[in-house]
mmCIF file of C-alpha atoms in Angstrom:
data_model
loop_
_atom_site.group_PDB
_atom_site.id
_atom_site.type_symbol
_atom_site.label_atom_id
_atom_site.label_comp_id
_atom_site.label_asym_id
_atom_site.label_seq_id
_atom_site.Cartn_x
_atom_site.Cartn_y
_atom_site.Cartn_z
ATOM 1 C CA MET A 10 -6.352 -27.683 -1.715
ATOM 2 C CA ALA A 11 -7.171 -26.275 -5.153
ATOM 3 C CA ASP A 12 -10.756 -27.497 -4.832
ATOM 4 C CA GLU A 13 -11.071 -25.843 -1.430
ATOM 5 C CA GLN A 14 -9.763 -22.524 -2.713
ATOM 6 C CA ASN A 15 -12.037 -22.683 -5.741
ATOM 7 C CA ALA A 16 -15.002 -23.298 -3.429
ATOM 8 C CA ILE A 17 -14.321 -20.105 -1.506
ATOM 9 C CA ASN A 18 -13.759 -18.083 -4.662
ATOM 10 C CA GLN A 19 -16.919 -19.380 -6.308
ATOM 11 C CA LEU A 20 -19.076 -18.338 -3.367
ATOM 12 C CA ASN A 21 -18.511 -14.725 -4.297
ATOM 13 C CA SER A 22 -19.724 -15.311 -7.856
ATOM 14 C CA TYR A 23 -23.246 -16.279 -6.786
ATOM 15 C CA ASN A 24 -25.997 -13.705 -6.420
ATOM 16 C CA GLU A 25 -27.746 -15.534 -3.626
ATOM 17 C CA VAL A 26 -26.764 -18.720 -1.865
ATOM 18 C CA SER A 27 -28.414 -20.580 0.985
ATOM 19 C CA TYR A 28 -26.087 -22.900 2.837
ATOM 20 C CA GLU A 29 -26.664 -24.880 5.995
ATOM 21 C CA SER A 30 -23.571 -26.230 7.704
ATOM 22 C CA ARG A 31 -23.545 -30.037 7.733
ATOM 23 C CA GLY A 32 -20.144 -30.563 9.233
ATOM 24 C CA MET A 33 -18.192 -30.830 5.985
ATOM 25 C CA GLY A 34 -15.046 -28.919 5.185
ATOM 26 C CA ILE A 35 -14.932 -26.069 2.770
ATOM 27 C CA GLY A 36 -14.228 -28.377 -0.149
ATOM 28 C CA GLY A 37 -17.721 -29.788 0.265
ATOM 29 C CA PHE A 38 -19.582 -26.485 0.088
ATOM 30 C CA LEU A 39 -20.618 -26.708 -3.529
ATOM 31 C CA LEU A 40 -22.277 -30.068 -2.965
ATOM 32 C CA HIS A 41 -24.810 -28.422 -0.647
ATOM 33 C CA LEU A 42 -25.347 -24.998 -2.172
ATOM 34 C CA SER A 43 -28.893 -24.098 -3.169
ATOM 35 C CA LEU A 44 -29.160 -21.206 -5.612
ATOM 36 C CA GLU A 45 -32.126 -18.930 -5.048
ATOM 37 C CA ASP A 46 -33.391 -15.812 -6.807
ATOM 38 C CA PRO A 47 -30.467 -14.718 -9.027
ATOM 39 C CA SER A 48 -31.480 -11.097 -8.587
ATOM 40 C CA GLY A 49 -31.107 -11.303 -4.817
ATOM 41 C CA LEU A 50 -28.207 -10.531 -2.528
ATOM 42 C CA GLN A 51 -25.398 -12.903 -1.626
ATOM 43 C CA VAL A 52 -26.475 -15.053 1.304
ATOM 44 C CA VAL A 53 -24.655 -17.801 3.172
ATOM 45 C CA VAL A 54 -26.262 -18.939 6.418
ATOM 46 C CA GLY A 55 -23.359 -20.849 7.926
ATOM 47 C CA ILE A 56 -19.880 -22.025 7.008
ATOM 48 C CA ASP A 57 -18.051 -24.977 8.552
ATOM 49 C CA ALA A 58 -14.434 -24.780 7.402
ATOM 50 C CA GLU A 59 -12.600 -26.531 10.240
ATOM 51 C CA VAL A 60 -9.232 -27.966 9.209
ATOM 52 C CA ALA A 61 -9.806 -26.758 5.653
ATOM 53 C CA GLY A 62 -6.409 -25.230 4.999
ATOM 54 C CA ILE A 63 -7.842 -21.778 4.409
ATOM 55 C CA THR A 64 -5.889 -18.553 4.845
ATOM 56 C CA ASP A 65 -6.482 -14.881 5.588
ATOM 57 C CA SER A 66 -6.829 -14.005 1.911
ATOM 58 C CA GLN A 67 -9.674 -16.493 1.518
ATOM 59 C CA ILE A 68 -11.530 -15.032 4.489
ATOM 60 C CA ASP A 69 -11.228 -11.653 2.769
ATOM 61 C CA ASN A 70 -13.375 -13.106 -0.013
ATOM 62 C CA LEU A 71 -16.340 -13.456 2.365
ATOM 63 C CA ARG A 72 -16.599 -9.740 3.171
ATOM 64 C CA ASN A 73 -19.505 -9.061 0.827
ATOM 65 C CA MET A 74 -21.683 -11.913 2.059
ATOM 66 C CA ARG A 75 -24.580 -10.389 3.958
ATOM 67 C CA PHE A 76 -26.299 -13.014 6.094
ATOM 68 C CA ILE A 77 -23.658 -15.322 7.526
ATOM 69 C CA GLU A 78 -24.669 -16.222 11.079
ATOM 70 C CA SER A 79 -22.171 -18.985 11.856
ATOM 71 C CA LEU A 80 -18.472 -19.375 11.053
ATOM 72 C CA ILE A 81 -16.445 -22.411 12.122
ATOM 73 C CA LEU A 82 -12.835 -21.670 11.229
ATOM 74 C CA ALA A 83 -10.904 -23.704 13.796
ATOM 75 C CA ARG A 84 -7.570 -25.320 12.992
ATOM 76 C CA ASN A 85 -6.653 -23.081 10.090
ATOM 77 C CA SER A 86 -3.658 -20.774 9.625
ATOM 78 C CA LEU A 87 -5.628 -17.609 10.278
ATOM 79 C CA THR A 88 -4.276 -14.460 11.918
ATOM 80 C CA ASP A 89 -5.657 -11.212 13.301
ATOM 81 C CA ARG A 90 -6.141 -10.113 9.712
ATOM 82 C CA SER A 91 -8.986 -12.622 9.307
ATOM 83 C CA VAL A 92 -10.762 -11.303 12.377
ATOM 84 C CA LYS A 93 -10.542 -7.769 11.024
ATOM 85 C CA SER A 94 -12.050 -8.969 7.737
ATOM 86 C CA ILE A 95 -14.923 -10.623 9.589
ATOM 87 C CA VAL A 96 -15.622 -7.544 11.703
ATOM 88 C CA GLU A 97 -15.576 -5.284 8.655
ATOM 89 C CA SER A 98 -17.796 -7.611 6.605
ATOM 90 C CA ARG A 99 -21.401 -6.968 5.622
ATOM 91 C CA PHE A 100 -22.565 -9.854 7.832
ATOM 92 C CA ALA A 101 -20.820 -8.738 11.049
ATOM 93 C CA ASP A 102 -24.008 -7.551 12.752
ATOM 94 C CA ARG A 103 -25.695 -10.935 12.207
ATOM 95 C CA LEU A 104 -22.861 -13.240 13.254
ATOM 96 C CA ASN A 105 -23.781 -15.132 16.432
ATOM 97 C CA TYR A 106 -21.441 -18.159 16.330
ATOM 98 C CA LEU A 107 -17.693 -17.835 15.748
ATOM 99 C CA GLU A 108 -15.194 -20.647 16.268
ATOM 100 C CA LEU A 109 -11.541 -19.561 16.015
ATOM 101 C CA GLY A 110 -9.856 -22.258 18.101
ATOM 102 C CA ASN A 111 -6.346 -23.380 17.142
ATOM 103 C CA THR A 112 -5.690 -20.382 14.926
ATOM 104 C CA ASP A 113 -2.938 -17.779 15.213
ATOM 105 C CA ILE A 114 -5.016 -14.899 16.528
ATOM 106 C CA THR A 115 -3.749 -12.768 19.426
ATOM 107 C CA ASN A 116 -5.029 -10.205 21.908
ATOM 108 C CA GLU A 117 -5.069 -7.707 19.062
ATOM 109 C CA SER A 118 -8.128 -9.488 17.667
ATOM 110 C CA LEU A 119 -10.142 -9.113 20.846
ATOM 111 C CA SER A 120 -10.607 -5.389 20.315
ATOM 112 C CA ASP A 121 -12.116 -6.199 16.935
ATOM 113 C CA LEU A 122 -14.187 -9.096 18.271
ATOM 114 C CA SER A 123 -15.726 -6.762 20.845
ATOM 115 C CA ARG A 124 -17.564 -5.104 17.952
ATOM 116 C CA LEU A 125 -19.522 -8.285 17.161
ATOM 117 C CA GLY A 126 -22.450 -7.517 19.436
ATOM 118 C CA SER A 127 -24.625 -10.432 18.293
ATOM 119 C CA LEU A 128 -22.125 -13.119 19.285
ATOM 120 C CA GLN A 129 -23.532 -15.861 21.514
ATOM 121 C CA PHE A 130 -20.695 -18.371 21.022
ATOM 122 C CA LEU A 131 -16.999 -17.557 20.766
ATOM 123 C CA GLY A 132 -14.331 -20.249 20.529
ATOM 124 C CA LEU A 133 -10.764 -19.198 21.355
ATOM 125 C CA ASN A 134 -9.131 -22.479 22.395
ATOM 126 C CA SER A 135 -5.377 -22.696 21.830
ATOM 127 C CA THR A 136 -4.966 -19.125 20.635
ATOM 128 C CA GLY A 137 -2.658 -16.326 21.763
ATOM 129 C CA VAL A 138 -5.194 -14.567 23.981
ATOM 130 C CA SER A 139 -4.562 -13.640 27.618
ATOM 131 C CA ASP A 140 -6.015 -11.600 30.479
ATOM 132 C CA GLU A 141 -4.904 -8.381 28.825
ATOM 133 C CA GLY A 142 -7.150 -9.047 25.858
ATOM 134 C CA ILE A 143 -10.044 -10.848 27.474
ATOM 135 C CA VAL A 144 -11.228 -7.739 29.313
ATOM 136 C CA LYS A 145 -12.076 -6.233 25.929
ATOM 137 C CA LEU A 146 -14.894 -8.762 25.567
ATOM 138 C CA ARG A 147 -16.818 -7.199 28.449
ATOM 139 C CA VAL A 148 -19.164 -5.417 26.028
ATOM 140 C CA LEU A 149 -20.404 -8.678 24.458
ATOM 141 C CA THR A 150 -23.494 -8.883 26.623
ATOM 142 C CA ASN A 151 -25.187 -11.479 24.397
ATOM 143 C CA LEU A 152 -22.307 -13.941 24.758
ATOM 144 C CA LYS A 153 -23.392 -17.240 26.351
ATOM 145 C CA THR A 154 -20.527 -19.637 25.601
ATOM 146 C CA LEU A 155 -16.800 -18.886 25.659
ATOM 147 C CA THR A 156 -14.058 -21.494 25.223
ATOM 148 C CA LEU A 157 -10.553 -20.618 26.407
ATOM 149 C CA CYS A 158 -8.808 -23.993 26.712
ATOM 150 C CA ASP A 159 -5.029 -23.988 26.541
ATOM 151 C CA THR A 160 -4.658 -20.208 26.648
ATOM 152 C CA ASP A 161 -2.818 -17.887 29.051
ATOM 153 C CA ILE A 162 -5.985 -16.922 30.914
ATOM 154 C CA THR A 163 -5.549 -16.669 34.702
ATOM 155 C CA ASP A 164 -7.811 -15.884 37.635
ATOM 156 C CA LEU A 165 -7.623 -12.210 36.686
ATOM 157 C CA GLY A 166 -9.133 -12.811 33.266
ATOM 158 C CA LEU A 167 -11.760 -15.072 34.774
ATOM 159 C CA GLU A 168 -12.718 -12.304 37.194
ATOM 160 C CA TYR A 169 -13.130 -9.877 34.295
ATOM 161 C CA LEU A 170 -15.542 -12.330 32.704
ATOM 162 C CA GLY A 171 -17.462 -12.784 35.929
ATOM 163 C CA GLN A 172 -17.839 -9.055 36.453
ATOM 164 C CA TYR A 173 -19.158 -8.168 33.024
ATOM 165 C CA LEU A 174 -20.740 -11.227 31.413
ATOM 166 C CA LYS A 175 -23.453 -13.717 32.316
ATOM 167 C CA LEU A 176 -22.165 -16.857 30.673
ATOM 168 C CA LYS A 177 -23.938 -20.205 30.436
ATOM 169 C CA GLU A 178 -20.760 -22.089 29.593
ATOM 170 C CA VAL A 179 -17.062 -21.311 29.899
ATOM 171 C CA ASP A 180 -14.237 -23.766 29.262
ATOM 172 C CA ILE A 181 -10.946 -22.981 30.993
ATOM 173 C CA THR A 182 -9.373 -26.423 30.589
ATOM 174 C CA SER A 183 -5.559 -26.403 30.722
ATOM 175 C CA THR A 184 -5.279 -22.747 31.706
ATOM 176 C CA GLN A 185 -3.660 -21.114 34.745
ATOM 177 C CA CYS A 186 -6.949 -20.635 36.591
ATOM 178 C CA THR A 187 -7.121 -21.847 40.191
ATOM 179 C CA ALA A 188 -9.817 -23.047 42.557
ATOM 180 C CA ALA A 189 -9.908 -19.621 44.217
ATOM 181 C CA GLY A 190 -10.347 -17.860 40.888
ATOM 182 C CA ILE A 191 -13.118 -20.203 39.810
ATOM 183 C CA GLU A 192 -15.008 -19.658 43.067
ATOM 184 C CA ARG A 193 -14.666 -15.913 42.603
ATOM 185 C CA PHE A 194 -16.059 -16.209 39.066
ATOM 186 C CA ILE A 195 -18.987 -18.295 40.312
ATOM 187 C CA SER A 196 -19.786 -15.825 43.076
ATOM 188 C CA LEU A 197 -19.881 -12.993 40.530
ATOM 189 C CA GLN A 198 -22.269 -14.981 38.346
ATOM 190 C CA ALA A 199 -24.503 -15.906 41.267
ATOM 191 C CA PRO A 200 -26.993 -12.981 41.388
ATOM 192 C CA ASN A 201 -28.418 -13.711 37.946
ATOM 193 C CA ALA A 202 -27.327 -17.294 37.339
ATOM 194 C CA ASN A 203 -29.615 -20.096 36.248
ATOM 195 C CA LYS A 204 -27.097 -22.729 35.198
ATOM 196 C CA VAL A 205 -23.384 -22.469 34.445
ATOM 197 C CA LEU A 206 -21.236 -25.225 32.937
ATOM 198 C CA ILE A 207 -17.504 -24.844 33.549
ATOM 199 C CA GLY A 208 -14.838 -26.932 31.810
ATOM 200 C CA VAL A 209 -12.027 -27.556 34.302
ATOM 201 C CA THR A 210 -9.926 -30.446 32.977
ATOM 202 C CA ASN A 211 -6.220 -30.421 33.916
ATOM 203 C CA LEU A 212 -6.595 -27.770 36.606
ATOM 204 C CA GLY A 213 -5.777 -30.039 39.542
ATOM 205 C CA LEU A 214 -9.151 -29.600 41.229
ATOM 206 C CA THR A 215 -10.206 -32.272 43.688
ATOM 207 C CA GLU A 216 -13.579 -33.997 43.709
ATOM 208 C CA GLU A 217 -14.044 -32.822 47.289
ATOM 209 C CA TRP A 218 -13.606 -29.214 46.223
ATOM 210 C CA LYS A 219 -16.032 -29.570 43.331
ATOM 211 C CA GLU A 220 -18.626 -31.175 45.562
ATOM 212 C CA SER A 221 -18.248 -28.360 48.082
ATOM 213 C CA VAL A 222 -18.806 -25.766 45.353
ATOM 214 C CA ARG A 223 -21.866 -27.611 44.052
ATOM 215 C CA LYS A 224 -23.383 -27.576 47.521
ATOM 216 C CA SER A 225 -22.903 -23.820 47.785
ATOM 217 C CA TYR A 226 -23.944 -23.142 44.189
ATOM 218 C CA PRO A 227 -26.288 -25.945 43.043
ATOM 219 C CA TRP A 228 -26.655 -24.414 39.585
ATOM 220 C CA VAL A 229 -22.966 -24.964 38.770
ATOM 221 C CA ARG A 230 -21.859 -27.972 36.728
ATOM 222 C CA PHE A 231 -18.270 -28.990 36.051
ATOM 223 C CA LEU A 232 -17.105 -30.627 32.837
ATOM 224 C CA ASP A 233 -13.891 -32.596 33.082
#
């Protein structure tokens, strides 16, 4: 744990850092850091810190990084405070990939997340989000993939998504969404859809129903 915390703290001491995520936890960062022009600005391209034991205070330390494009922070004890730090950071406008699954964030964070206009991927599996918050994401017009497994999303939230966003992939595994709600979502996506992948595990959908939907909407694929 001490090594992991030191890794985060040391990132802020570099003038410029190029880092490409290779799937390691935060304790492995320093093994793959490449120092560039010491007179330059602080740069980290991507951070993979899944299951790294990091906290809100450590995310605060990233605020002054300028060019982070990808953050994988799943399975850490992070709260809405971390999301606020990310949104208020110098790299917020560049961030296009954000994984927050299995953290302690709530609907409060979704207002902040709606300010990240470059997001293309947003992972919210097993978080405290619900229909009330999900509507706030309607302004994220660049969003292509949204994961909502094991959340309190219902057909209402799914309809919000269908009305405002053109998603390529949405995972609603183990939610309260129903066959009727999924068909409504698909119909809303239809006018501009090319291909949509929908995760539907543990929703009680029959193979007959899925086949019927595929016949009506050939561009839909189910993942279960």
